[in-house]
């Protein structure tokens, strides 16, 4: 029983297809089939049964699944014994919400590169729903997102923290510097929002509905640097995670408005697939993010 056979089994179980597993692992389908056959012979029971166009786990295969993931994790740790961080090689594919790119992910990369100089760190920035799909399809190894708590049983949350969400505007905005601004008064101004179906716009619409108002937005842009550039040039307001805007506030590019309302929260989460074996450099990335 070797690592490649276990990886192949987990990939077929995820894709429910020998063909798609072969595409993901970049192997010929005959190689996938042979590895599964050998693993079944070694275990003494069938792992898959074909129903329609999909390869479903047998009852024995379902029982073996969590053990396979644990075996792979143990094998990975054993294979790293005797190797220094400088010798480890590989690729770590990380998906990240744009709101967390500058505040959470980019600061840790220089330290990780110094520690693991032979590892290729690849970032994929996108909308949360798109990134979650890529993680489940094994196109990403880790995912750092600001979202409602993810409860998908296929995913494992390795770290979670709450982030306050606040209202931000340019330093010369009519409401800048005022105290205890009534929430209703904010909706007289246009809003610059992030992805329309994202968490913060959803929370904003809830607040508007609560006080009988509507959100008037004239621009939607999924880029926090662009929002920080646009806010000082208009009387617009944005509703965003405070942690992501901390640098812009410190630099004086924007100000956080003092609004009389109950603070809402987003949830910063670091996710991986529950059956994914993570090498030492991936665990180091998780430790860096968790220690912030």
XYZ file of C-alpha atoms in Angstrom, residues 129-258:
130
model
C -18.436 30.346 -4.170
C -16.051 29.891 -7.105
C -13.119 29.173 -4.782
C -15.071 26.642 -2.712
C -15.953 24.758 -5.906
C -12.276 24.715 -6.943
C -11.269 23.404 -3.514
C -13.800 20.572 -3.724
C -12.551 19.728 -7.226
C -8.962 19.496 -5.914
C -7.798 22.481 -7.967
C -6.793 24.162 -4.688
C -5.075 22.795 -1.584
C -6.180 25.453 0.912
C -8.748 28.218 0.970
C -8.773 31.435 3.021
C -12.149 33.169 2.788
C -14.304 35.680 4.642
C -17.786 34.204 4.597
C -20.549 32.715 6.699
C -19.346 29.536 8.483
C -18.903 26.814 5.849
C -20.654 23.599 6.880
C -20.059 21.481 3.763
C -19.254 17.942 5.039
C -16.594 17.515 2.340
C -14.555 20.389 3.791
C -12.558 20.752 6.990
C -12.122 24.090 8.758
C -8.570 24.338 10.137
C -8.914 27.868 11.520
C -11.713 30.347 12.114
C -11.988 33.851 13.552
C -14.654 36.533 13.604
C -14.102 39.838 11.813
C -16.110 42.973 12.556
C -17.671 44.657 9.497
C -17.827 48.454 9.379
C -18.769 51.473 7.265
C -15.953 53.329 5.475
C -15.777 56.581 3.518
C -13.288 59.129 2.251
C -11.753 61.480 4.859
C -13.717 64.475 3.479
C -17.077 62.710 3.436
C -19.901 64.780 5.051
C -20.294 62.093 7.745
C -16.581 61.724 8.520
C -15.785 62.684 12.107
C -19.389 62.621 13.314
C -20.355 60.471 16.298
C -23.208 57.974 16.619
C -24.481 58.467 13.067
C -28.025 57.074 12.738
C -27.953 53.973 10.555
C -30.873 55.229 8.468
C -28.911 58.346 7.495
C -26.237 56.301 5.719
C -28.624 55.116 3.037
C -29.053 58.639 1.703
C -25.613 58.147 0.146
C -24.567 55.789 -2.664
C -22.606 52.666 -1.801
C -19.617 51.044 -3.481
C -20.054 47.320 -2.914
C -17.965 44.213 -3.481
C -19.278 41.125 -5.314
C -23.104 41.506 -5.371
C -23.708 38.013 -3.981
C -20.959 38.277 -1.365
C -21.284 38.310 2.404
C -20.865 42.058 3.052
C -23.453 43.207 0.482
C -25.849 40.639 1.927
C -25.329 41.987 5.449
C -25.718 45.535 4.142
C -29.073 44.767 2.537
C -30.234 43.192 5.813
C -29.373 46.395 7.672
C -31.151 48.514 5.066
C -34.290 46.376 5.243
C -34.242 46.544 9.045
C -34.558 50.329 8.979
C -36.898 50.465 5.967
C -34.290 51.685 3.481
C -32.812 50.502 0.198
C -29.156 50.276 -0.810
C -28.331 52.698 -3.593
C -25.110 51.539 -5.249
C -23.687 52.845 -8.487
C -20.571 50.667 -8.694
C -19.666 47.116 -7.779
C -15.980 46.234 -7.686
C -14.389 43.176 -6.113
C -11.105 44.908 -5.320
C -10.386 46.613 -2.027
C -7.557 48.776 -3.380
C -9.916 50.108 -6.043
C -12.543 50.870 -3.396
C -9.967 52.718 -1.285
C -9.100 54.777 -4.364
C -12.721 55.546 -5.230
C -14.035 56.476 -1.779
C -12.041 59.733 -1.358
C -13.200 60.868 -4.815
C -16.927 60.697 -4.019
C -19.517 60.802 -1.251
C -19.943 57.042 -1.449
C -19.747 54.636 1.484
C -18.571 51.013 1.637
C -19.427 48.258 4.106
C -16.378 46.023 4.524
C -14.419 43.868 7.008
C -12.500 46.160 9.360
C -9.389 43.975 9.357
C -9.091 44.236 5.585
C -9.354 48.043 5.756
C -6.985 48.589 8.693
C -3.991 49.621 6.573
C -6.027 52.098 4.503
C -7.416 53.645 7.706
C -3.951 53.840 9.253
C -2.614 55.550 6.123
C -5.487 58.053 6.165
C -6.830 57.016 2.772
C -10.246 56.249 4.284
C -11.983 56.647 7.636
C -14.295 54.331 9.513
C -17.633 55.960 10.259
C -18.982 55.930 13.810
